[in-house]
PDB file of C-alpha atoms in Angstrom:
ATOM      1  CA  UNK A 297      -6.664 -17.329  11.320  1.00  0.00           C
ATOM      2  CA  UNK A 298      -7.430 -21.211  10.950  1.00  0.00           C
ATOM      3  CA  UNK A 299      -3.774 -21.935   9.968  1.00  0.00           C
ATOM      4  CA  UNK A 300      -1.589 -23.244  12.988  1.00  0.00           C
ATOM      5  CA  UNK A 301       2.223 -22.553  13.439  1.00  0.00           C
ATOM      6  CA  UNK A 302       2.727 -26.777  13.241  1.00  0.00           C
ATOM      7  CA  UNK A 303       0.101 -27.418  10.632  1.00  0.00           C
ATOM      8  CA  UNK A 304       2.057 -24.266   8.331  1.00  0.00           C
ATOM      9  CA  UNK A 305       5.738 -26.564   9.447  1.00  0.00           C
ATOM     10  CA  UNK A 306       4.591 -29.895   8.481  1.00  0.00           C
ATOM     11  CA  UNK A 307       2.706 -29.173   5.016  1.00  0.00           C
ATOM     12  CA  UNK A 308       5.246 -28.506   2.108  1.00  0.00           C
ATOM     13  CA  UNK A 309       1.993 -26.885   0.062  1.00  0.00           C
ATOM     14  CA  UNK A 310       1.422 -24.092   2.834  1.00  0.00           C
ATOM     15  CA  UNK A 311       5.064 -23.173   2.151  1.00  0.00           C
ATOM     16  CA  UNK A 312       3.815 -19.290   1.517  1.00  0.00           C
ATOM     17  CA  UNK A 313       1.000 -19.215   4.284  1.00  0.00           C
ATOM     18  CA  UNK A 314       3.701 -20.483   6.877  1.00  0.00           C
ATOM     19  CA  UNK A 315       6.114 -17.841   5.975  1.00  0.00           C
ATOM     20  CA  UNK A 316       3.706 -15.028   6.370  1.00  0.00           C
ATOM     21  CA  UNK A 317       2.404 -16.891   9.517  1.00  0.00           C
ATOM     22  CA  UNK A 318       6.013 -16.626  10.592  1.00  0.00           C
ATOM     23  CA  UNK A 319       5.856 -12.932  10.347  1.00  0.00           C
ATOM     24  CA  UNK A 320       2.668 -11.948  11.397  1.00  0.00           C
ATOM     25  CA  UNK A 321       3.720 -14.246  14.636  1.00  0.00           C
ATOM     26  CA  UNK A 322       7.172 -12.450  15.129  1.00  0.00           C
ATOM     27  CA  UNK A 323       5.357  -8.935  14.840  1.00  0.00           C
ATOM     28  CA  UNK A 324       2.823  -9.604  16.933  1.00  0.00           C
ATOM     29  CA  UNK A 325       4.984 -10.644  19.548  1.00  0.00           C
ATOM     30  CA  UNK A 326       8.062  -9.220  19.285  1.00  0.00           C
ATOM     31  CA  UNK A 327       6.122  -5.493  19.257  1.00  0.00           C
ATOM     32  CA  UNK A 328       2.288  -6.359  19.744  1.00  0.00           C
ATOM     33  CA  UNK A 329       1.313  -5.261  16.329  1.00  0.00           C
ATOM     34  CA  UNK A 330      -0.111  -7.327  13.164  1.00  0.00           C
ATOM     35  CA  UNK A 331      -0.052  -7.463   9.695  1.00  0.00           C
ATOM     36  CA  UNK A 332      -2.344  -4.700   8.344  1.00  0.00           C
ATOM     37  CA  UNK A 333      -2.195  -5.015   4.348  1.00  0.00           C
ATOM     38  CA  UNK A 334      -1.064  -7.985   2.120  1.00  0.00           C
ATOM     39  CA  UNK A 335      -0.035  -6.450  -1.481  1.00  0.00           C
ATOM     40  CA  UNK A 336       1.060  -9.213  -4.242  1.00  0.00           C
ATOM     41  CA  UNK A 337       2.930  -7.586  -7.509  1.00  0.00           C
ATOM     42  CA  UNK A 338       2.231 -10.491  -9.488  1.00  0.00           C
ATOM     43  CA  UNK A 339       4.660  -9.224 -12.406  1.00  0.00           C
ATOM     44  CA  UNK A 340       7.645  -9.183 -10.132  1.00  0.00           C
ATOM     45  CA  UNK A 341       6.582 -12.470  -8.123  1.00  0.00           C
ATOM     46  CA  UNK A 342       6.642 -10.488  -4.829  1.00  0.00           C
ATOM     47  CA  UNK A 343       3.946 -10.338  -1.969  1.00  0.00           C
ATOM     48  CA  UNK A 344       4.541  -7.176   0.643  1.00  0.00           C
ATOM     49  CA  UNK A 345       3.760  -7.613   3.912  1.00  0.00           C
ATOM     50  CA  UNK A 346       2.550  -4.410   6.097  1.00  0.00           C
ATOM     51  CA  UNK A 347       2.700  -4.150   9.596  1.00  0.00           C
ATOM     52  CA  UNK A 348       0.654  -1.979  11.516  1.00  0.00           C
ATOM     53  CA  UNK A 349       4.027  -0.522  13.068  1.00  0.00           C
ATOM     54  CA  UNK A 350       5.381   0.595   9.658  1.00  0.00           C
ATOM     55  CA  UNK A 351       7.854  -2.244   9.013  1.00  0.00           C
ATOM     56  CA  UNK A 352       7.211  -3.949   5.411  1.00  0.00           C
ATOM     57  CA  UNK A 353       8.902  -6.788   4.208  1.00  0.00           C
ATOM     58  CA  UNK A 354       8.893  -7.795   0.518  1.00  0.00           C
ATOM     59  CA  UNK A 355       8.469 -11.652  -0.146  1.00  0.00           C
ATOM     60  CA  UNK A 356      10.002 -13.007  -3.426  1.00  0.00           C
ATOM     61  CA  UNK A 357       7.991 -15.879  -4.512  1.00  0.00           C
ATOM     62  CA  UNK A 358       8.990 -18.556  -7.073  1.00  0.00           C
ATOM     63  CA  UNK A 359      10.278 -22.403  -6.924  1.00  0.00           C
ATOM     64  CA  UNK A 360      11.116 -21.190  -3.057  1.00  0.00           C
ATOM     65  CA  UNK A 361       9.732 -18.170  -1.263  1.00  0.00           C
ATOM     66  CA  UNK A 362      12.329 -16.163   0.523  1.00  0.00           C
ATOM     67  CA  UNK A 363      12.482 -12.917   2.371  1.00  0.00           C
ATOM     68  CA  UNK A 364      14.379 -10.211   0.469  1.00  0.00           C
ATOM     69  CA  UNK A 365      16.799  -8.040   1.792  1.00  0.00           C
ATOM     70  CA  UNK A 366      14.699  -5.059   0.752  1.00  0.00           C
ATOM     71  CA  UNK A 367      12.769  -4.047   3.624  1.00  0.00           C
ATOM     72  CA  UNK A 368      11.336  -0.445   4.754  1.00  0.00           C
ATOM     73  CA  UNK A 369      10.489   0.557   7.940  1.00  0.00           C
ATOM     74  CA  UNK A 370       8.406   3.438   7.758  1.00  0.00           C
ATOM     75  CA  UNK A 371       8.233   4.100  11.857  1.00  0.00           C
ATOM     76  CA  UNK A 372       4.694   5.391  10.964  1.00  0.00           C
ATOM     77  CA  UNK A 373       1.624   3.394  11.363  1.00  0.00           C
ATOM     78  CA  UNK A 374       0.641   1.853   8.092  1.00  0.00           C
ATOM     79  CA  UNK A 375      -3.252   2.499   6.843  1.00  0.00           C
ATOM     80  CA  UNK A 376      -3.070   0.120   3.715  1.00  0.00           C
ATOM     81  CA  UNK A 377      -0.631  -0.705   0.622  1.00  0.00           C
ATOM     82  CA  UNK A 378      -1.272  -0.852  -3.290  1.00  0.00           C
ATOM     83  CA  UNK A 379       0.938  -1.350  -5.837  1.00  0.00           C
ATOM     84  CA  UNK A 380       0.161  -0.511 -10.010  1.00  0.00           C
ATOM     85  CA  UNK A 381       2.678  -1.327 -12.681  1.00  0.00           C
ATOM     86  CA  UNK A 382       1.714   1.103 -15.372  1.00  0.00           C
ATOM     87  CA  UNK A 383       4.775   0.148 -17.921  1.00  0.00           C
ATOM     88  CA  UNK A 384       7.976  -1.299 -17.394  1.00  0.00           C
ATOM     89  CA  UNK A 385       9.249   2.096 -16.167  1.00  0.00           C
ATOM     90  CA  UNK A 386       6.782   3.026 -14.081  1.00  0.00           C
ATOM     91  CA  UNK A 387       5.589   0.243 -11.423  1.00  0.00           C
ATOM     92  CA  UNK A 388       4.631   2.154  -8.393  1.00  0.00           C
ATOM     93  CA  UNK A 389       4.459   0.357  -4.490  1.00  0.00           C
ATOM     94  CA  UNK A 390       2.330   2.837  -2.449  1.00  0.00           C
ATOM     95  CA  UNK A 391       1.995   2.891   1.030  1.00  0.00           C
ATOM     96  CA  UNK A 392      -0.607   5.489   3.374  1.00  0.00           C
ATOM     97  CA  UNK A 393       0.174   5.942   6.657  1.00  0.00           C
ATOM     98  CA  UNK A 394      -0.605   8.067   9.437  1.00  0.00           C
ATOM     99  CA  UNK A 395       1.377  10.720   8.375  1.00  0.00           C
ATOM    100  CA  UNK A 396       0.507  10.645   4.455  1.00  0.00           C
ATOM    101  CA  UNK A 397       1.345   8.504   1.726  1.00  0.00           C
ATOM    102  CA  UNK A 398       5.212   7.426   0.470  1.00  0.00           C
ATOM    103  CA  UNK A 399       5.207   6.812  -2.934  1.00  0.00           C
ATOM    104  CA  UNK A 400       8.067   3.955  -4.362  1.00  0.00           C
ATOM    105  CA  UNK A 401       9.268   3.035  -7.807  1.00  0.00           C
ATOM    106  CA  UNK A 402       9.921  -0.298  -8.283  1.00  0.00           C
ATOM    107  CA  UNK A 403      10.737  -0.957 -12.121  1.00  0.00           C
ATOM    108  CA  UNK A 404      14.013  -2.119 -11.673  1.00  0.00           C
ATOM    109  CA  UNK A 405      13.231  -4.705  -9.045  1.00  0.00           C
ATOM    110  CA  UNK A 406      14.410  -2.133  -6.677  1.00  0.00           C
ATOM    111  CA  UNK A 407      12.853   0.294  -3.968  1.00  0.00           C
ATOM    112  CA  UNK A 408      13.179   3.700  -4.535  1.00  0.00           C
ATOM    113  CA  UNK A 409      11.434   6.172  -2.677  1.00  0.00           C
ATOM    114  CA  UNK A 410       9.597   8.180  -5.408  1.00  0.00           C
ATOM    115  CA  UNK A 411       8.362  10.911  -3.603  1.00  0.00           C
ATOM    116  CA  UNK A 412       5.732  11.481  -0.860  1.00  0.00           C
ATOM    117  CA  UNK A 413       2.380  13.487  -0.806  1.00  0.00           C
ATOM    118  CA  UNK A 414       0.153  14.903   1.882  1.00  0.00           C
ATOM    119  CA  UNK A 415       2.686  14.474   4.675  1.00  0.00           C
ATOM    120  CA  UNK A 416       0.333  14.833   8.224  1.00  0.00           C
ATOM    121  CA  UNK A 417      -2.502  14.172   6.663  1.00  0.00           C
ATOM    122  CA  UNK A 418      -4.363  10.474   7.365  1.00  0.00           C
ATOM    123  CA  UNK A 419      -5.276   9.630   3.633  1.00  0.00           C
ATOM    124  CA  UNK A 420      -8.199   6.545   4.129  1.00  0.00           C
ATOM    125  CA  UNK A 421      -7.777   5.039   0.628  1.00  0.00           C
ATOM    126  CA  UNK A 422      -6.342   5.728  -2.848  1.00  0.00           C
ATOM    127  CA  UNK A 423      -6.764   4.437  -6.169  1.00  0.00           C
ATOM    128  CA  UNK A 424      -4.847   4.344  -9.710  1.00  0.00           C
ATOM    129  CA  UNK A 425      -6.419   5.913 -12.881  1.00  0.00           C
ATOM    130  CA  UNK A 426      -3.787   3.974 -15.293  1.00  0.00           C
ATOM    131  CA  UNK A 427      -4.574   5.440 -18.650  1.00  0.00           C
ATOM    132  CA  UNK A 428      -4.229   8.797 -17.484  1.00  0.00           C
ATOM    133  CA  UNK A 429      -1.197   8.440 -14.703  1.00  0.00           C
ATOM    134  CA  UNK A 430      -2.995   9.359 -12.045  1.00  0.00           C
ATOM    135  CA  UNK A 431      -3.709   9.026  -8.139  1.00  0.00           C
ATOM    136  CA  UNK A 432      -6.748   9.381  -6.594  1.00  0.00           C
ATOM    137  CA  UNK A 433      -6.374   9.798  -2.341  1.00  0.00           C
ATOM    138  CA  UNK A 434      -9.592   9.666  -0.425  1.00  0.00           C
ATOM    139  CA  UNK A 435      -9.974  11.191   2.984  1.00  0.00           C
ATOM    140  CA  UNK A 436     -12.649  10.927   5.847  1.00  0.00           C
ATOM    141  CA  UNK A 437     -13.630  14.652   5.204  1.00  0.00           C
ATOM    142  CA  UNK A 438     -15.338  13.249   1.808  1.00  0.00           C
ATOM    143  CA  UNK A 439     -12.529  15.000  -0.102  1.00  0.00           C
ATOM    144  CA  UNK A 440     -10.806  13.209  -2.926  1.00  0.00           C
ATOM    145  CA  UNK A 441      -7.764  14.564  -4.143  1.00  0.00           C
ATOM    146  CA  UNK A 442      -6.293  13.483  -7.702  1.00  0.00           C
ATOM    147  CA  UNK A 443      -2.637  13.856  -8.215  1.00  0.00           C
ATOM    148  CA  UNK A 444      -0.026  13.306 -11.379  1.00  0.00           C
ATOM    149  CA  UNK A 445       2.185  10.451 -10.936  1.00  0.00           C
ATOM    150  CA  UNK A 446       4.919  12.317 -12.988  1.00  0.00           C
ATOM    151  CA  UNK A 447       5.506  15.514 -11.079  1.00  0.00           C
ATOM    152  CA  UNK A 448       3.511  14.379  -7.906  1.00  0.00           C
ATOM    153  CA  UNK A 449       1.825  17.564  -7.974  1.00  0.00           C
ATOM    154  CA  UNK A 450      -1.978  18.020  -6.787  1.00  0.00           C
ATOM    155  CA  UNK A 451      -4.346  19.030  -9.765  1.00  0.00           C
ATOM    156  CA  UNK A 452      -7.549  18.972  -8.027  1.00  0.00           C
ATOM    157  CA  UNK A 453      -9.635  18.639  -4.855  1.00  0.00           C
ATOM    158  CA  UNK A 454     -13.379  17.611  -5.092  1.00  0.00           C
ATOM    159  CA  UNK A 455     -15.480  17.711  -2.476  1.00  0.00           C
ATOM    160  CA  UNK A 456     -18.016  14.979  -2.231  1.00  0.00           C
ATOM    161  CA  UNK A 457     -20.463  16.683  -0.044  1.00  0.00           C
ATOM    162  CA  UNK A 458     -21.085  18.855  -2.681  1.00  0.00           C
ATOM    163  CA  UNK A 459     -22.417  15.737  -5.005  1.00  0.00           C
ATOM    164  CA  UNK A 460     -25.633  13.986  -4.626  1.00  0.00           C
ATOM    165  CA  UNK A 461     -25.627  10.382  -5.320  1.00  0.00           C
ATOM    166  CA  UNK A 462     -26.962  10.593  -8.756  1.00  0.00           C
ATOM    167  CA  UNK A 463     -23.229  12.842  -9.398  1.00  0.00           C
ATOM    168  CA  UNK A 464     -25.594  16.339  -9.762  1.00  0.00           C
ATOM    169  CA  UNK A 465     -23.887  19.203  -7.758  1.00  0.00           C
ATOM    170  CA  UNK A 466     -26.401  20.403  -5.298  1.00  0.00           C
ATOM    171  CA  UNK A 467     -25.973  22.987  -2.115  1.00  0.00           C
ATOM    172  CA  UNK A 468     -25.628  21.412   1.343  1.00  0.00           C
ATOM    173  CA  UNK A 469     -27.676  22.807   3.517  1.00  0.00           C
ATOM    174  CA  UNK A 470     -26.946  22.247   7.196  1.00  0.00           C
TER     175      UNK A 470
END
């Protein structure tokens, strides 16, 4: 990181990299862990900060940027974050840890834990499928899984072992 704790205090214009200097600084030593995932939810005005520890605070960010009172602390260790808003009803703040992935609804301006899936299991990466209010979870067995963001219910596994890289299903043969 090239930006200094005086250089961030000083400069009016690094208003929002001093503040997430600030916390990265306190985490790191107040518990020896560091910011792991940076998520801004650009329709809201609000940039998450992750911590490797499981503590995430939520940044509002306007004329001023201040520290909300929302904050989670998941007590797991936190893999990455995403966040989708698919309408106004339905804005979804994701989180995977090591110990699956806690799903939040945040269309109020509010966090509400939504629901979570795959609890023990390390889930690598996920991604949104918008049009058809989906989630896709990826694993480091080269299985994706793809779940509905209604009922939160698993409608498939696929096995990507079982694909060549052309798509075409073909027999591994070990």
């Amino acid at each position: 990181c090239s930006l200094s704790f005086e250089q961030a205090k000083v400069d009016p214009a690094l208003e929002l990299q001093h503040r997430v200097f600030e916390h990265l600084l306190w985490d790191t030593q107040s518990n020896g862990y560091g910011l792991r995932s940076l998520v801004y939810m650009s329709d809201q005005k609000v940039l998450a900060t992750c911590s490797k520890n499981g503590s995430i605070c939520f940044w509002s960010i306007g004329d001023t940027i201040e520290l909300k009172e929302e904050k989670l602390n998941l007590e797991k260790n936190v893999n990455f974050a995403k966040y989708c808003a698919i309408s106004e009803e339905k804005k979804y703040f994701v989180v995977g840890t090591g110990r699956g992935v806690h799903i939040y609804n945040m269309a109020e301006g509010a966090i509400k834990l939504f629901g979570m899936i795959d609890e023990d299991k390390i889930v690598k990466d996920l991604e949104f499928i918008i049009e058809e209010n989906k989630l896709l979870t990826a694993y480091s067995e080269s299985l994706v899984k793809v779940w509905n963001l209604d009922s939160l219910e698993m409608e498939k596994t696929i096995d990507l072992q079982k694909y060549n890289i052309k798509g075409e299903k073909h027999t591994v043969i070990y």
